[in-house]
XYZ file of C-alpha atoms in Angstrom:
119
model
C 131.033 79.871 36.377
C 131.570 76.317 37.229
C 132.341 75.164 40.826
C 134.205 72.673 41.735
C 133.469 69.801 43.967
C 137.662 69.019 45.124
C 137.326 65.425 46.073
C 140.733 64.057 47.373
C 140.737 60.486 47.140
C 143.069 58.712 49.398
C 144.440 54.797 49.207
C 145.262 53.112 52.066
C 149.174 51.232 51.425
C 149.598 48.238 49.225
C 147.738 46.001 51.367
C 144.672 47.663 52.569
C 142.425 48.040 49.005
C 140.268 50.252 51.269
C 139.750 53.819 50.342
C 138.072 56.839 51.752
C 136.976 59.997 50.011
C 136.699 63.518 51.892
C 135.914 66.672 50.713
C 138.537 70.251 50.997
C 137.626 72.885 53.186
C 134.528 75.177 51.398
C 137.028 78.181 52.248
C 139.710 76.603 49.496
C 137.442 75.055 47.182
C 135.297 78.085 47.223
C 137.660 81.155 47.105
C 136.483 82.169 44.386
C 133.263 82.938 44.596
C 133.975 84.464 48.349
C 136.167 86.998 46.241
C 133.337 87.525 44.076
C 130.863 88.395 47.112
C 133.907 90.386 48.949
C 133.515 92.449 45.237
C 129.789 93.071 45.225
C 129.923 93.323 49.003
C 132.067 96.575 48.434
C 130.060 97.752 45.954
C 126.644 98.215 47.979
C 125.369 95.482 46.128
C 125.640 92.421 48.687
C 124.547 93.704 52.575
C 125.510 90.095 54.066
C 125.430 86.267 53.250
C 124.825 84.238 56.717
C 125.811 80.439 56.857
C 123.769 78.104 58.462
C 124.113 74.517 58.155
C 122.978 73.390 55.150
C 121.222 76.664 54.250
C 122.305 80.568 53.926
C 120.906 83.830 53.649
C 121.937 86.475 51.478
C 121.150 90.270 52.342
C 121.259 92.842 49.235
C 120.185 96.273 48.201
C 116.730 96.590 47.788
C 117.709 99.755 45.115
C 120.124 97.989 43.402
C 119.170 94.350 43.098
C 116.716 94.929 40.774
C 118.584 97.173 38.321
C 121.414 93.902 38.376
C 121.311 92.103 35.589
C 119.734 88.491 35.443
C 123.313 86.663 35.269
C 125.068 88.729 37.567
C 121.735 87.817 40.052
C 123.163 84.452 39.293
C 126.690 84.577 39.621
C 126.090 86.011 43.227
C 123.210 83.391 44.092
C 125.869 80.835 43.393
C 128.656 82.325 44.779
C 126.728 81.499 48.163
C 125.476 78.065 47.912
C 129.503 77.063 46.831
C 130.109 77.321 50.514
C 126.964 75.261 51.545
C 127.480 72.260 47.930
C 130.809 71.629 49.153
C 130.538 71.168 52.891
C 127.128 69.591 52.517
C 126.577 68.347 48.777
C 123.661 70.096 48.743
C 121.161 73.050 50.435
C 119.378 75.971 49.870
C 120.428 79.890 49.396
C 117.610 82.804 49.704
C 118.248 85.970 48.267
C 116.394 88.898 49.916
C 116.204 92.621 50.607
C 116.642 93.155 54.068
C 114.315 92.191 57.300
C 113.985 88.782 54.753
C 111.826 91.032 52.227
C 111.379 90.747 49.260
C 112.766 87.461 48.466
C 114.485 87.790 44.894
C 115.148 84.546 44.456
C 116.369 80.576 45.735
C 119.349 78.070 44.874
C 117.954 75.007 46.157
C 119.737 71.435 45.722
C 121.999 73.362 42.531
C 118.849 75.017 41.050
C 118.471 78.904 40.889
C 114.590 79.712 41.139
C 114.053 83.998 40.174
C 110.969 84.430 42.442
C 109.749 87.633 40.084
C 110.698 86.152 36.826
C 110.048 81.936 37.771
C 114.213 81.993 35.559
């Protein structure tokens, strides 16, 4: 899965050489990732995703998560991270069971850390 940070460079009129860069709306840049999270929510694996500033908390089913393939677990974590990365450029995602326990893994500044295996 690739995440692209969409940047639009806008140059002013020919007489003004000043340029500026703005990021696109996370809902647009992360559309595919939002669809993925919706699918896993409908399947009962993802319970909720809560965004607060540059941090997201993904609550997953403690019954289904340990049985889920490692690549899918990472895909879900990065899907939630997309919105944080587009808006803030960096941040953190925590993947937990209900009530914040257990902590299954984190994405910190674009790096996945699986708590149970250290991967």
